[in-house]
PDB file of C-alpha atoms and ligand atoms in Angstrom:
ATOM      1  CA  MET L   1     151.333  29.984 133.842  1.00 81.00           C
ATOM      2  CA  ARG L   2     148.805  32.806 132.597  1.00 91.00           C
ATOM      3  CA  ASN L   3     145.572  33.014 131.405  1.00 94.00           C
ATOM      4  CA  PHE L   4     143.519  30.960 134.081  1.00 96.00           C
ATOM      5  CA  ASN L   5     139.599  30.335 133.728  1.00 96.00           C
ATOM      6  CA  GLU L   6     137.160  28.612 135.968  1.00 95.00           C
ATOM      7  CA  ASN L   7     138.383  25.324 135.125  1.00 95.00           C
ATOM      8  CA  THR L   8     141.677  25.417 135.354  1.00 97.00           C
ATOM      9  CA  ILE L   9     142.915  28.287 138.424  1.00 98.00           C
ATOM     10  CA  THR L  10     141.853  26.400 141.225  1.00 98.00           C
ATOM     11  CA  ASP L  11     144.889  23.802 140.008  1.00 98.00           C
ATOM     12  CA  ALA L  12     146.996  26.614 139.172  1.00 97.00           C
ATOM     13  CA  VAL L  13     146.545  27.727 142.825  1.00 98.00           C
ATOM     14  CA  LEU L  14     146.937  24.321 144.056  1.00 98.00           C
ATOM     15  CA  GLU L  15     150.271  24.167 142.281  1.00 97.00           C
ATOM     16  CA  ARG L  16     152.332  27.517 143.542  1.00 97.00           C
ATOM     17  CA  ILE L  17     151.979  26.638 147.700  1.00 96.00           C
ATOM     18  CA  ALA L  18     152.938  22.658 146.241  1.00 95.00           C
ATOM     19  CA  GLY L  19     155.950  23.884 147.551  1.00 95.00           C
ATOM     20  CA  ALA L  20     155.620  25.189 151.289  1.00 96.00           C
ATOM     21  CA  THR L  21     157.662  22.662 153.110  1.00 96.00           C
ATOM     22  CA  ASP L  22     155.387  22.434 156.562  1.00 98.00           C
ATOM     23  CA  PRO L  23     153.039  19.719 155.678  1.00 97.00           C
ATOM     24  CA  ARG L  24     150.648  20.623 157.570  1.00 98.00           C
ATOM     25  CA  ILE L  25     150.241  24.569 156.114  1.00 98.00           C
ATOM     26  CA  LYS L  26     150.472  22.534 153.196  1.00 98.00           C
ATOM     27  CA  GLU L  27     147.433  19.792 153.372  1.00 98.00           C
ATOM     28  CA  VAL L  28     145.070  23.178 155.182  1.00 98.00           C
ATOM     29  CA  SER L  29     146.270  25.649 152.478  1.00 98.00           C
ATOM     30  CA  GLU L  30     144.877  23.017 149.970  1.00 98.00           C
ATOM     31  CA  ALA L  31     141.899  22.094 151.557  1.00 98.00           C
ATOM     32  CA  LEU L  32     141.156  26.031 152.157  1.00 98.00           C
ATOM     33  CA  VAL L  33     142.056  26.300 148.416  1.00 98.00           C
ATOM     34  CA  ARG L  34     139.909  23.791 146.786  1.00 98.00           C
ATOM     35  CA  HIS L  35     137.053  24.012 149.759  1.00 98.00           C
ATOM     36  CA  LEU L  36     136.593  27.441 148.994  1.00 98.00           C
ATOM     37  CA  HIS L  37     136.582  27.655 145.635  1.00 98.00           C
ATOM     38  CA  ALA L  38     133.960  24.787 145.128  1.00 98.00           C
ATOM     39  CA  PHE L  39     131.747  26.836 147.164  1.00 98.00           C
ATOM     40  CA  VAL L  40     132.277  29.825 144.731  1.00 98.00           C
ATOM     41  CA  ARG L  41     131.910  27.547 142.286  1.00 97.00           C
ATOM     42  CA  GLU L  42     128.106  26.656 143.780  1.00 98.00           C
ATOM     43  CA  VAL L  43     127.394  29.569 145.016  1.00 98.00           C
ATOM     44  CA  ARG L  44     128.627  31.540 141.840  1.00 98.00           C
ATOM     45  CA  PRO L  45     127.984  35.618 143.545  1.00 98.00           C
ATOM     46  CA  THR L  46     128.143  38.572 141.417  1.00 98.00           C
ATOM     47  CA  GLN L  47     130.727  41.257 142.127  1.00 98.00           C
ATOM     48  CA  LYS L  48     128.224  43.153 143.957  1.00 98.00           C
ATOM     49  CA  GLU L  49     127.847  39.732 146.107  1.00 98.00           C
ATOM     50  CA  TRP L  50     131.252  39.491 146.443  1.00 98.00           C
ATOM     51  CA  GLU L  51     131.839  42.295 147.817  1.00 98.00           C
ATOM     52  CA  PHE L  52     129.495  42.370 150.394  1.00 98.00           C
ATOM     53  CA  GLY L  53     131.537  38.847 151.740  1.00 98.00           C
ATOM     54  CA  ILE L  54     133.794  41.286 151.716  1.00 98.00           C
ATOM     55  CA  ASP L  55     132.477  44.020 153.370  1.00 98.00           C
ATOM     56  CA  PHE L  56     131.067  41.667 156.397  1.00 98.00           C
ATOM     57  CA  LEU L  57     133.927  39.947 156.891  1.00 98.00           C
ATOM     58  CA  THR L  58     135.517  43.261 157.525  1.00 98.00           C
ATOM     59  CA  ARG L  59     132.378  44.933 159.712  1.00 98.00           C
ATOM     60  CA  THR L  60     133.657  41.318 162.158  1.00 98.00           C
ATOM     61  CA  GLY L  61     136.866  41.855 162.411  1.00 98.00           C
ATOM     62  CA  HIS L  62     135.936  46.148 163.049  1.00 98.00           C
ATOM     63  CA  MET L  63     133.537  44.173 166.455  1.00 97.00           C
ATOM     64  CA  CYS L  64     136.708  42.195 167.695  1.00 97.00           C
ATOM     65  CA  ASP L  65     138.382  43.430 170.431  1.00 94.00           C
ATOM     66  CA  ASP L  66     140.065  42.480 174.514  1.00 88.00           C
ATOM     67  CA  ASN L  67     136.020  42.417 175.379  1.00 87.00           C
ATOM     68  CA  ARG L  68     134.561  40.986 171.999  1.00 92.00           C
ATOM     69  CA  GLN L  69     135.510  38.813 169.799  1.00 95.00           C
ATOM     70  CA  GLU L  70     133.028  38.426 166.553  1.00 97.00           C
ATOM     71  CA  PHE L  71     135.262  35.974 164.579  1.00 97.00           C
ATOM     72  CA  ILE L  72     134.129  33.007 167.731  1.00 97.00           C
ATOM     73  CA  LEU L  73     130.556  34.091 167.382  1.00 97.00           C
ATOM     74  CA  LEU L  74     130.717  33.958 163.631  1.00 98.00           C
ATOM     75  CA  SER L  75     131.969  30.279 164.307  1.00 98.00           C
ATOM     76  CA  ASP L  76     129.887  29.512 167.539  1.00 98.00           C
ATOM     77  CA  THR L  77     127.110  30.879 165.712  1.00 98.00           C
ATOM     78  CA  LEU L  78     127.488  28.175 162.101  1.00 98.00           C
ATOM     79  CA  GLY L  79     128.378  25.901 164.396  1.00 98.00           C
ATOM     80  CA  VAL L  80     131.927  25.577 164.137  1.00 98.00           C
ATOM     81  CA  SER L  81     133.178  25.467 167.575  1.00 98.00           C
ATOM     82  CA  MET L  82     131.000  23.113 168.010  1.00 98.00           C
ATOM     83  CA  LEU L  83     132.394  20.921 165.180  1.00 98.00           C
ATOM     84  CA  VAL L  84     135.795  21.288 166.274  1.00 98.00           C
ATOM     85  CA  ASP L  85     134.953  20.716 169.947  1.00 97.00           C
ATOM     86  CA  ALA L  86     133.405  17.508 168.312  1.00 97.00           C
ATOM     87  CA  ILE L  87     136.533  16.394 166.816  1.00 97.00           C
ATOM     88  CA  ASN L  88     138.944  16.905 169.832  1.00 95.00           C
ATOM     89  CA  HIS L  89     136.535  15.885 173.106  1.00 94.00           C
ATOM     90  CA  PRO L  90     135.961  12.203 172.198  1.00 93.00           C
ATOM     91  CA  VAL L  91     134.403  11.166 174.924  1.00 94.00           C
ATOM     92  CA  PRO L  92     135.060   7.892 176.686  1.00 95.00           C
ATOM     93  CA  GLU L  93     132.258   5.953 179.192  1.00 96.00           C
ATOM     94  CA  GLY L  94     132.502   8.513 182.547  1.00 97.00           C
ATOM     95  CA  ALA L  95     133.668  11.150 181.461  1.00 98.00           C
ATOM     96  CA  THR L  96     130.982  14.588 180.848  1.00 98.00           C
ATOM     97  CA  GLU L  97     130.561  15.657 177.832  1.00 98.00           C
ATOM     98  CA  THR L  98     132.293  18.909 176.317  1.00 98.00           C
ATOM     99  CA  THR L  99     130.381  22.325 175.081  1.00 97.00           C
ATOM    100  CA  VAL L 100     131.729  25.767 174.046  1.00 96.00           C
ATOM    101  CA  LEU L 101     133.519  27.896 176.370  1.00 96.00           C
ATOM    102  CA  GLY L 102     131.530  31.033 175.731  1.00 95.00           C
ATOM    103  CA  PRO L 103     132.894  34.905 175.011  1.00 94.00           C
ATOM    104  CA  PHE L 104     132.021  35.270 179.230  1.00 95.00           C
ATOM    105  CA  PHE L 105     134.872  33.544 180.945  1.00 96.00           C
ATOM    106  CA  VAL L 106     137.407  35.888 182.554  1.00 94.00           C
ATOM    107  CA  GLN L 107     140.592  34.057 183.379  1.00 93.00           C
ATOM    108  CA  ALA L 108     140.961  36.124 187.019  1.00 92.00           C
ATOM    109  CA  SER L 109     138.479  35.031 188.954  1.00 96.00           C
ATOM    110  CA  PRO L 110     138.000  34.988 192.760  1.00 97.00           C
ATOM    111  CA  GLU L 111     138.560  32.078 194.479  1.00 98.00           C
ATOM    112  CA  LYS L 112     136.199  31.365 196.875  1.00 98.00           C
ATOM    113  CA  GLU L 113     135.609  28.697 199.396  1.00 98.00           C
ATOM    114  CA  ASN L 114     133.334  25.972 198.889  1.00 98.00           C
ATOM    115  CA  GLY L 115     129.737  27.353 200.921  1.00 97.00           C
ATOM    116  CA  ALA L 116     130.243  30.431 198.932  1.00 98.00           C
ATOM    117  CA  ASP L 117     127.534  32.906 198.184  1.00 97.00           C
ATOM    118  CA  ILE L 118     128.782  34.085 194.869  1.00 98.00           C
ATOM    119  CA  SER L 119     125.318  36.373 193.503  1.00 97.00           C
ATOM    120  CA  GLY L 120     127.125  39.420 195.185  1.00 95.00           C
ATOM    121  CA  PRO L 121     124.314  42.002 194.904  1.00 96.00           C
ATOM    122  CA  MET L 122     121.734  39.554 192.647  1.00 96.00           C
ATOM    123  CA  GLU L 123     118.688  39.551 193.183  1.00 95.00           C
ATOM    124  CA  GLY L 124     117.562  35.937 191.729  1.00 96.00           C
ATOM    125  CA  ASP L 125     115.854  32.555 193.595  1.00 97.00           C
ATOM    126  CA  PRO L 126     118.686  31.614 195.582  1.00 97.00           C
ATOM    127  CA  MET L 127     120.003  27.981 193.798  1.00 98.00           C
ATOM    128  CA  LEU L 128     121.958  25.614 195.421  1.00 98.00           C
ATOM    129  CA  VAL L 129     125.229  24.113 193.572  1.00 98.00           C
ATOM    130  CA  THR L 130     126.512  20.580 194.852  1.00 98.00           C
ATOM    131  CA  GLY L 131     128.707  18.311 192.906  1.00 98.00           C
ATOM    132  CA  SER L 132     132.251  15.856 192.412  1.00 98.00           C
ATOM    133  CA  VAL L 133     134.127  15.713 189.837  1.00 98.00           C
ATOM    134  CA  SER L 134     136.067  11.812 189.755  1.00 98.00           C
ATOM    135  CA  THR L 135     138.109   9.540 186.979  1.00 98.00           C
ATOM    136  CA  VAL L 136     136.306   8.019 184.599  1.00 97.00           C
ATOM    137  CA  ASP L 137     135.688   5.253 186.820  1.00 96.00           C
ATOM    138  CA  GLY L 138     134.123   7.129 190.138  1.00 96.00           C
ATOM    139  CA  ARG L 139     137.705   7.530 191.864  1.00 97.00           C
ATOM    140  CA  PRO L 140     137.104  11.314 193.598  1.00 98.00           C
ATOM    141  CA  LEU L 141     139.249  14.381 193.099  1.00 98.00           C
ATOM    142  CA  ALA L 142     140.082  16.430 195.242  1.00 98.00           C
ATOM    143  CA  GLY L 143     141.743  19.390 194.680  1.00 98.00           C
ATOM    144  CA  ALA L 144     140.043  18.890 191.480  1.00 98.00           C
ATOM    145  CA  VAL L 145     139.589  23.442 190.287  1.00 98.00           C
ATOM    146  CA  VAL L 146     136.333  24.261 189.519  1.00 98.00           C
ATOM    147  CA  ASP L 147     135.254  27.485 187.641  1.00 98.00           C
ATOM    148  CA  VAL L 148     131.791  28.495 187.622  1.00 98.00           C
ATOM    149  CA  TRP L 149     130.310  31.506 185.903  1.00 98.00           C
ATOM    150  CA  HIS L 150     126.879  32.054 184.949  1.00 98.00           C
ATOM    151  CA  SER L 151     124.365  34.900 183.928  1.00 97.00           C
ATOM    152  CA  ASP L 152     121.421  36.610 186.341  1.00 97.00           C
ATOM    153  CA  ASP L 153     117.807  35.759 186.208  1.00 95.00           C
ATOM    154  CA  ASP L 154     117.512  38.560 183.028  1.00 95.00           C
ATOM    155  CA  GLY L 155     120.122  36.740 181.269  1.00 95.00           C
ATOM    156  CA  TYR L 156     123.170  39.339 182.054  1.00 95.00           C
ATOM    157  CA  TYR L 157     127.205  38.324 182.940  1.00 96.00           C
ATOM    158  CA  ASP L 158     128.443  40.418 185.330  1.00 95.00           C
ATOM    159  CA  VAL L 159     130.734  41.412 182.556  1.00 95.00           C
ATOM    160  CA  GLN L 160     127.564  43.191 181.039  1.00 93.00           C
ATOM    161  CA  GLN L 161     127.385  45.128 183.605  1.00 94.00           C
ATOM    162  CA  LEU L 162     130.148  46.108 185.785  1.00 94.00           C
ATOM    163  CA  ASP L 163     129.332  50.174 185.629  1.00 94.00           C
ATOM    164  CA  LYS L 164     126.035  49.046 187.333  1.00 94.00           C
ATOM    165  CA  ILE L 165     127.213  46.107 190.049  1.00 95.00           C
ATOM    166  CA  GLY L 166     130.934  47.503 190.312  1.00 94.00           C
ATOM    167  CA  ASP L 167     132.639  43.782 190.856  1.00 94.00           C
ATOM    168  CA  LEU L 168     132.892  40.627 189.360  1.00 96.00           C
ATOM    169  CA  ALA L 169     129.826  38.378 190.567  1.00 97.00           C
ATOM    170  CA  MET L 170     127.717  34.930 190.326  1.00 98.00           C
ATOM    171  CA  ARG L 171     131.443  33.520 189.427  1.00 98.00           C
ATOM    172  CA  ALA L 172     134.309  31.902 190.832  1.00 98.00           C
ATOM    173  CA  ARG L 173     137.237  29.597 191.687  1.00 98.00           C
ATOM    174  CA  PHE L 174     136.166  25.943 193.811  1.00 98.00           C
ATOM    175  CA  HIS L 175     138.698  23.497 194.794  1.00 98.00           C
ATOM    176  CA  THR L 176     137.659  19.881 196.029  1.00 98.00           C
ATOM    177  CA  ASP L 177     137.206  18.538 199.031  1.00 98.00           C
ATOM    178  CA  GLN L 178     138.767  15.242 200.046  1.00 98.00           C
ATOM    179  CA  ASN L 179     135.921  13.639 198.482  1.00 98.00           C
ATOM    180  CA  GLY L 180     136.400  15.343 195.621  1.00 98.00           C
ATOM    181  CA  ARG L 181     133.242  17.599 195.854  1.00 98.00           C
ATOM    182  CA  PHE L 182     131.781  20.901 196.009  1.00 98.00           C
ATOM    183  CA  ASN L 183     128.988  23.366 196.902  1.00 98.00           C
ATOM    184  CA  PHE L 184     128.569  27.502 196.562  1.00 98.00           C
ATOM    185  CA  TRP L 185     125.814  29.395 195.962  1.00 98.00           C
ATOM    186  CA  SER L 186     124.554  31.668 193.825  1.00 98.00           C
ATOM    187  CA  ILE L 187     120.396  33.040 192.488  1.00 98.00           C
ATOM    188  CA  LYS L 188     119.389  30.622 189.331  1.00 98.00           C
ATOM    189  CA  PRO L 189     119.910  31.408 185.880  1.00 98.00           C
ATOM    190  CA  ALA L 190     117.710  33.243 182.656  1.00 97.00           C
ATOM    191  CA  ALA L 191     118.483  32.475 178.735  1.00 98.00           C
ATOM    192  CA  TYR L 192     120.207  34.635 177.549  1.00 96.00           C
ATOM    193  CA  PRO L 193     119.958  36.100 173.528  1.00 97.00           C
ATOM    194  CA  ILE L 194     123.996  36.573 172.532  1.00 97.00           C
ATOM    195  CA  PRO L 195     125.380  39.512 171.279  1.00 95.00           C
ATOM    196  CA  HIS L 196     123.550  40.302 168.269  1.00 96.00           C
ATOM    197  CA  ASP L 197     124.072  44.129 167.807  1.00 96.00           C
ATOM    198  CA  GLY L 198     126.728  43.266 165.193  1.00 98.00           C
ATOM    199  CA  PRO L 199     127.113  41.701 162.223  1.00 98.00           C
ATOM    200  CA  VAL L 200     126.837  38.012 163.749  1.00 98.00           C
ATOM    201  CA  GLY L 201     122.799  38.906 164.722  1.00 98.00           C
ATOM    202  CA  ASP L 202     122.450  40.764 161.227  1.00 98.00           C
ATOM    203  CA  MET L 203     123.729  37.256 159.644  1.00 98.00           C
ATOM    204  CA  LEU L 204     121.012  35.617 162.445  1.00 98.00           C
ATOM    205  CA  GLU L 205     118.527  38.012 161.387  1.00 98.00           C
ATOM    206  CA  VAL L 206     119.039  37.360 157.422  1.00 98.00           C
ATOM    207  CA  GLN L 207     119.094  33.619 158.017  1.00 98.00           C
ATOM    208  CA  GLY L 208     115.486  33.678 160.077  1.00 98.00           C
ATOM    209  CA  ARG L 209     117.015  32.934 163.270  1.00 98.00           C
ATOM    210  CA  HIS L 210     116.374  33.466 166.908  1.00 98.00           C
ATOM    211  CA  PRO L 211     119.601  35.193 168.928  1.00 98.00           C
ATOM    212  CA  TRP L 212     119.015  32.853 172.338  1.00 98.00           C
ATOM    213  CA  ARG L 213     120.892  30.345 174.468  1.00 98.00           C
ATOM    214  CA  PRO L 214     118.601  27.961 176.742  1.00 98.00           C
ATOM    215  CA  ALA L 215     120.116  29.086 181.005  1.00 98.00           C
ATOM    216  CA  HIS L 216     122.762  26.789 181.895  1.00 98.00           C
ATOM    217  CA  VAL L 217     126.246  26.605 184.482  1.00 98.00           C
ATOM    218  CA  HIS L 218     129.142  27.415 183.004  1.00 98.00           C
ATOM    219  CA  PHE L 219     131.864  25.097 184.491  1.00 98.00           C
ATOM    220  CA  MET L 220     135.789  24.616 183.437  1.00 98.00           C
ATOM    221  CA  ILE L 221     137.301  22.225 186.109  1.00 98.00           C
ATOM    222  CA  SER L 222     140.958  20.945 185.513  1.00 98.00           C
ATOM    223  CA  ALA L 223     143.033  18.684 187.648  1.00 98.00           C
ATOM    224  CA  PRO L 224     146.815  17.540 187.375  1.00 97.00           C
ATOM    225  CA  GLY L 225     146.808  14.491 185.013  1.00 97.00           C
ATOM    226  CA  PHE L 226     143.116  14.980 183.712  1.00 98.00           C
ATOM    227  CA  GLU L 227     141.920  17.172 180.128  1.00 97.00           C
ATOM    228  CA  GLN L 228     140.428  19.819 181.262  1.00 97.00           C
ATOM    229  CA  LEU L 229     136.676  20.324 180.711  1.00 98.00           C
ATOM    230  CA  VAL L 230     134.940  22.850 179.100  1.00 98.00           C
ATOM    231  CA  THR L 231     131.289  22.656 180.201  1.00 98.00           C
ATOM    232  CA  HIS L 232     128.013  23.990 180.962  1.00 97.00           C
ATOM    233  CA  VAL L 233     124.663  22.368 182.905  1.00 98.00           C
ATOM    234  CA  PHE L 234     121.239  23.349 181.175  1.00 98.00           C
ATOM    235  CA  VAL L 235     117.786  23.844 183.483  1.00 98.00           C
ATOM    236  CA  ALA L 236     116.434  20.755 181.792  1.00 98.00           C
ATOM    237  CA  GLY L 237     112.787  23.025 180.550  1.00 98.00           C
ATOM    238  CA  ASP L 238     114.386  25.688 179.853  1.00 98.00           C
ATOM    239  CA  LYS L 239     111.985  26.952 176.117  1.00 98.00           C
ATOM    240  CA  TYR L 240     115.871  27.151 174.178  1.00 98.00           C
ATOM    241  CA  LEU L 241     117.029  23.614 174.581  1.00 98.00           C
ATOM    242  CA  ASP L 242     116.330  22.384 170.872  1.00 98.00           C
ATOM    243  CA  SER L 243     116.577  25.454 169.094  1.00 98.00           C
ATOM    244  CA  ASP L 244     120.375  26.625 171.201  1.00 98.00           C
ATOM    245  CA  VAL L 245     121.863  29.816 168.382  1.00 98.00           C
ATOM    246  CA  VAL L 246     125.498  28.257 169.152  1.00 98.00           C
ATOM    247  CA  PHE L 247     124.008  23.892 169.433  1.00 98.00           C
ATOM    248  CA  GLY L 248     126.587  22.884 172.278  1.00 98.00           C
ATOM    249  CA  VAL L 249     123.673  21.300 174.237  1.00 98.00           C
ATOM    250  CA  LYS L 250     123.636  17.487 175.021  1.00 98.00           C
ATOM    251  CA  ASP L 251     121.233  15.901 176.515  1.00 98.00           C
ATOM    252  CA  SER L 252     123.548  14.726 179.341  1.00 98.00           C
ATOM    253  CA  LEU L 253     124.377  17.943 179.918  1.00 98.00           C
ATOM    254  CA  ILE L 254     120.603  19.436 181.427  1.00 98.00           C
ATOM    255  CA  ARG L 255     119.852  18.565 184.719  1.00 98.00           C
ATOM    256  CA  GLU L 256     116.527  20.086 186.813  1.00 98.00           C
ATOM    257  CA  PHE L 257     116.878  22.198 188.896  1.00 98.00           C
ATOM    258  CA  VAL L 258     115.107  21.162 191.754  1.00 98.00           C
ATOM    259  CA  ARG L 259     112.561  23.805 193.562  1.00 97.00           C
ATOM    260  CA  HIS L 260     112.244  23.287 196.824  1.00 97.00           C
ATOM    261  CA  PRO L 261     110.371  25.309 199.318  1.00 97.00           C
ATOM    262  CA  ALA L 262     112.220  27.194 202.347  1.00 97.00           C
ATOM    263  CA  GLY L 263     113.160  25.697 204.670  1.00 96.00           C
ATOM    264  CA  ARG L 264     116.943  24.269 205.464  1.00 96.00           C
ATOM    265  CA  ALA L 265     119.012  23.141 202.843  1.00 95.00           C
ATOM    266  CA  PRO L 266     120.684  20.413 201.811  1.00 93.00           C
ATOM    267  CA  ASP L 267     124.109  21.972 203.187  1.00 91.00           C
ATOM    268  CA  GLY L 268     122.876  23.069 206.621  1.00 93.00           C
ATOM    269  CA  ARG L 269     121.294  26.983 205.050  1.00 94.00           C
ATOM    270  CA  MET L 270     118.354  28.072 206.407  1.00 95.00           C
ATOM    271  CA  VAL L 271     116.319  29.788 203.191  1.00 95.00           C
ATOM    272  CA  GLU L 272     113.369  32.517 203.835  1.00 94.00           C
ATOM    273  CA  SER L 273     112.549  32.095 199.931  1.00 95.00           C
ATOM    274  CA  GLU L 274     112.152  28.738 197.911  1.00 97.00           C
ATOM    275  CA  TYR L 275     115.572  28.137 196.644  1.00 98.00           C
ATOM    276  CA  PHE L 276     116.448  25.913 193.449  1.00 98.00           C
ATOM    277  CA  HIS L 277     119.110  23.005 194.246  1.00 98.00           C
ATOM    278  CA  LEU L 278     121.596  21.688 190.823  1.00 98.00           C
ATOM    279  CA  ASN L 279     123.919  18.724 191.652  1.00 98.00           C
ATOM    280  CA  TYR L 280     125.738  17.586 189.155  1.00 98.00           C
ATOM    281  CA  ASP L 281     128.969  15.187 189.031  1.00 98.00           C
ATOM    282  CA  PHE L 282     131.519  15.645 186.873  1.00 98.00           C
ATOM    283  CA  GLY L 283     134.375  12.398 185.475  1.00 98.00           C
ATOM    284  CA  LEU L 284     137.422  14.140 183.834  1.00 98.00           C
ATOM    285  CA  LYS L 285     139.674  11.622 180.716  1.00 97.00           C
ATOM    286  CA  GLN L 286     143.132  11.371 181.823  1.00 95.00           C
ATOM    287  CA  VAL L 287     145.873  13.070 179.667  1.00 94.00           C
ATOM    288  CA  ALA L 288     147.009  10.385 177.442  1.00 84.00           C
ATOM    289  CA  SER L 289     150.022   9.247 178.292  1.00 73.00           C
ATOM    290  CA  ASN L 290     151.365   9.365 174.791  1.00 61.00           C
ATOM    291  CA  ALA L 291     149.839  12.358 174.243  1.00 53.00           C
ATOM    292  CA  LYS L 292     152.548  15.268 172.650  1.00 50.00           C
ATOM    293  CA  ALA L 293     153.490  17.799 175.099  1.00 46.00           C
ATOM    294  CA  ALA L 294     152.402  20.929 173.469  1.00 43.00           C
TER     295      ALA L 294
HETATM  296  C1  BEZ J 301     128.215  31.486 176.612  1.00 88.29           C
HETATM  297  O1  BEZ J 301     127.069  30.683 176.839  1.00 88.29           O
HETATM  298  O2  BEZ J 301     128.496  31.894 177.283  1.00 88.29           O
HETATM  299  C2  BEZ J 301     127.688  31.832 175.248  1.00 88.29           C
HETATM  300  C3  BEZ J 301     128.567  31.042 174.079  1.00 88.29           C
HETATM  301  C4  BEZ J 301     128.515  31.170 172.942  1.00 88.29           C
HETATM  302  C5  BEZ J 301     128.366  32.662 172.520  1.00 88.29           C
HETATM  303  C6  BEZ J 301     127.522  32.807 173.513  1.00 88.29           C
HETATM  304  C7  BEZ J 301     127.814  33.372 174.664  1.00 88.29           C
HETATM  305 FE1   FE J 302     126.534  31.193 178.820  1.00 88.29          FE
END
């Protein structure tokens, strides 16, 4: 087959991949070709625009290393990460909604006892976080692993300022107690812009978009027999709740971080300045019993 033109090239490529033996590879490859060709037909790029697109993707790749994943950031800012999340995480009654993982999760987070203060050397408004983990029908889950991480009150994570602060902070791994509860102290996080010094930042600018995320605390919660929950709790009233650059906000994940005067906090600690209290009760759904082992 030769002499393809605008009208015949798509079928020619589809025919060429018809022999793919893995049915999923075939399905995905065919959809990729159909949608990519439809995109090009709609946009009708000039040769120069096509080169610009290739250069944009090349720069995105060059911006990726062990510490920076510009392709995931691209997926996040185009709403693809939240679309994949929505497809894969239907939420039954009683289960907590999910949202993006983001680039600041650290696998080797320090294990802490309930009640610990994880703010390290960071200064800010004290924040008490209390919460529980249970099944969708309200049975407390003891021994669940609760990973938490959040930014400081300037909007920076520990891993973005390790040369200044020397060690991880504002992140830890807790275990729920016999009643499925956990609690810790830290400082209240602020809204922050996602890393926007690369091609994704350039894209946001030309699309007339800001790079900000509303203030939030990340949670990753695991318990044997239950689907791992990746989510955040957002600070009610934040001005970016309706324009989160990665489309991650859901009403059920917004909570008041309640302001309290100095004094004795609910966990018995005496606090010398005003502080904020977040409480959130998480629901985990069971792994489907017919789920295939990965
Ligand atoms: C975050 O919340 O940490 C985050 C999520 C997506 C992109 C960038 C940052
Ligand atoms: Fe974050």
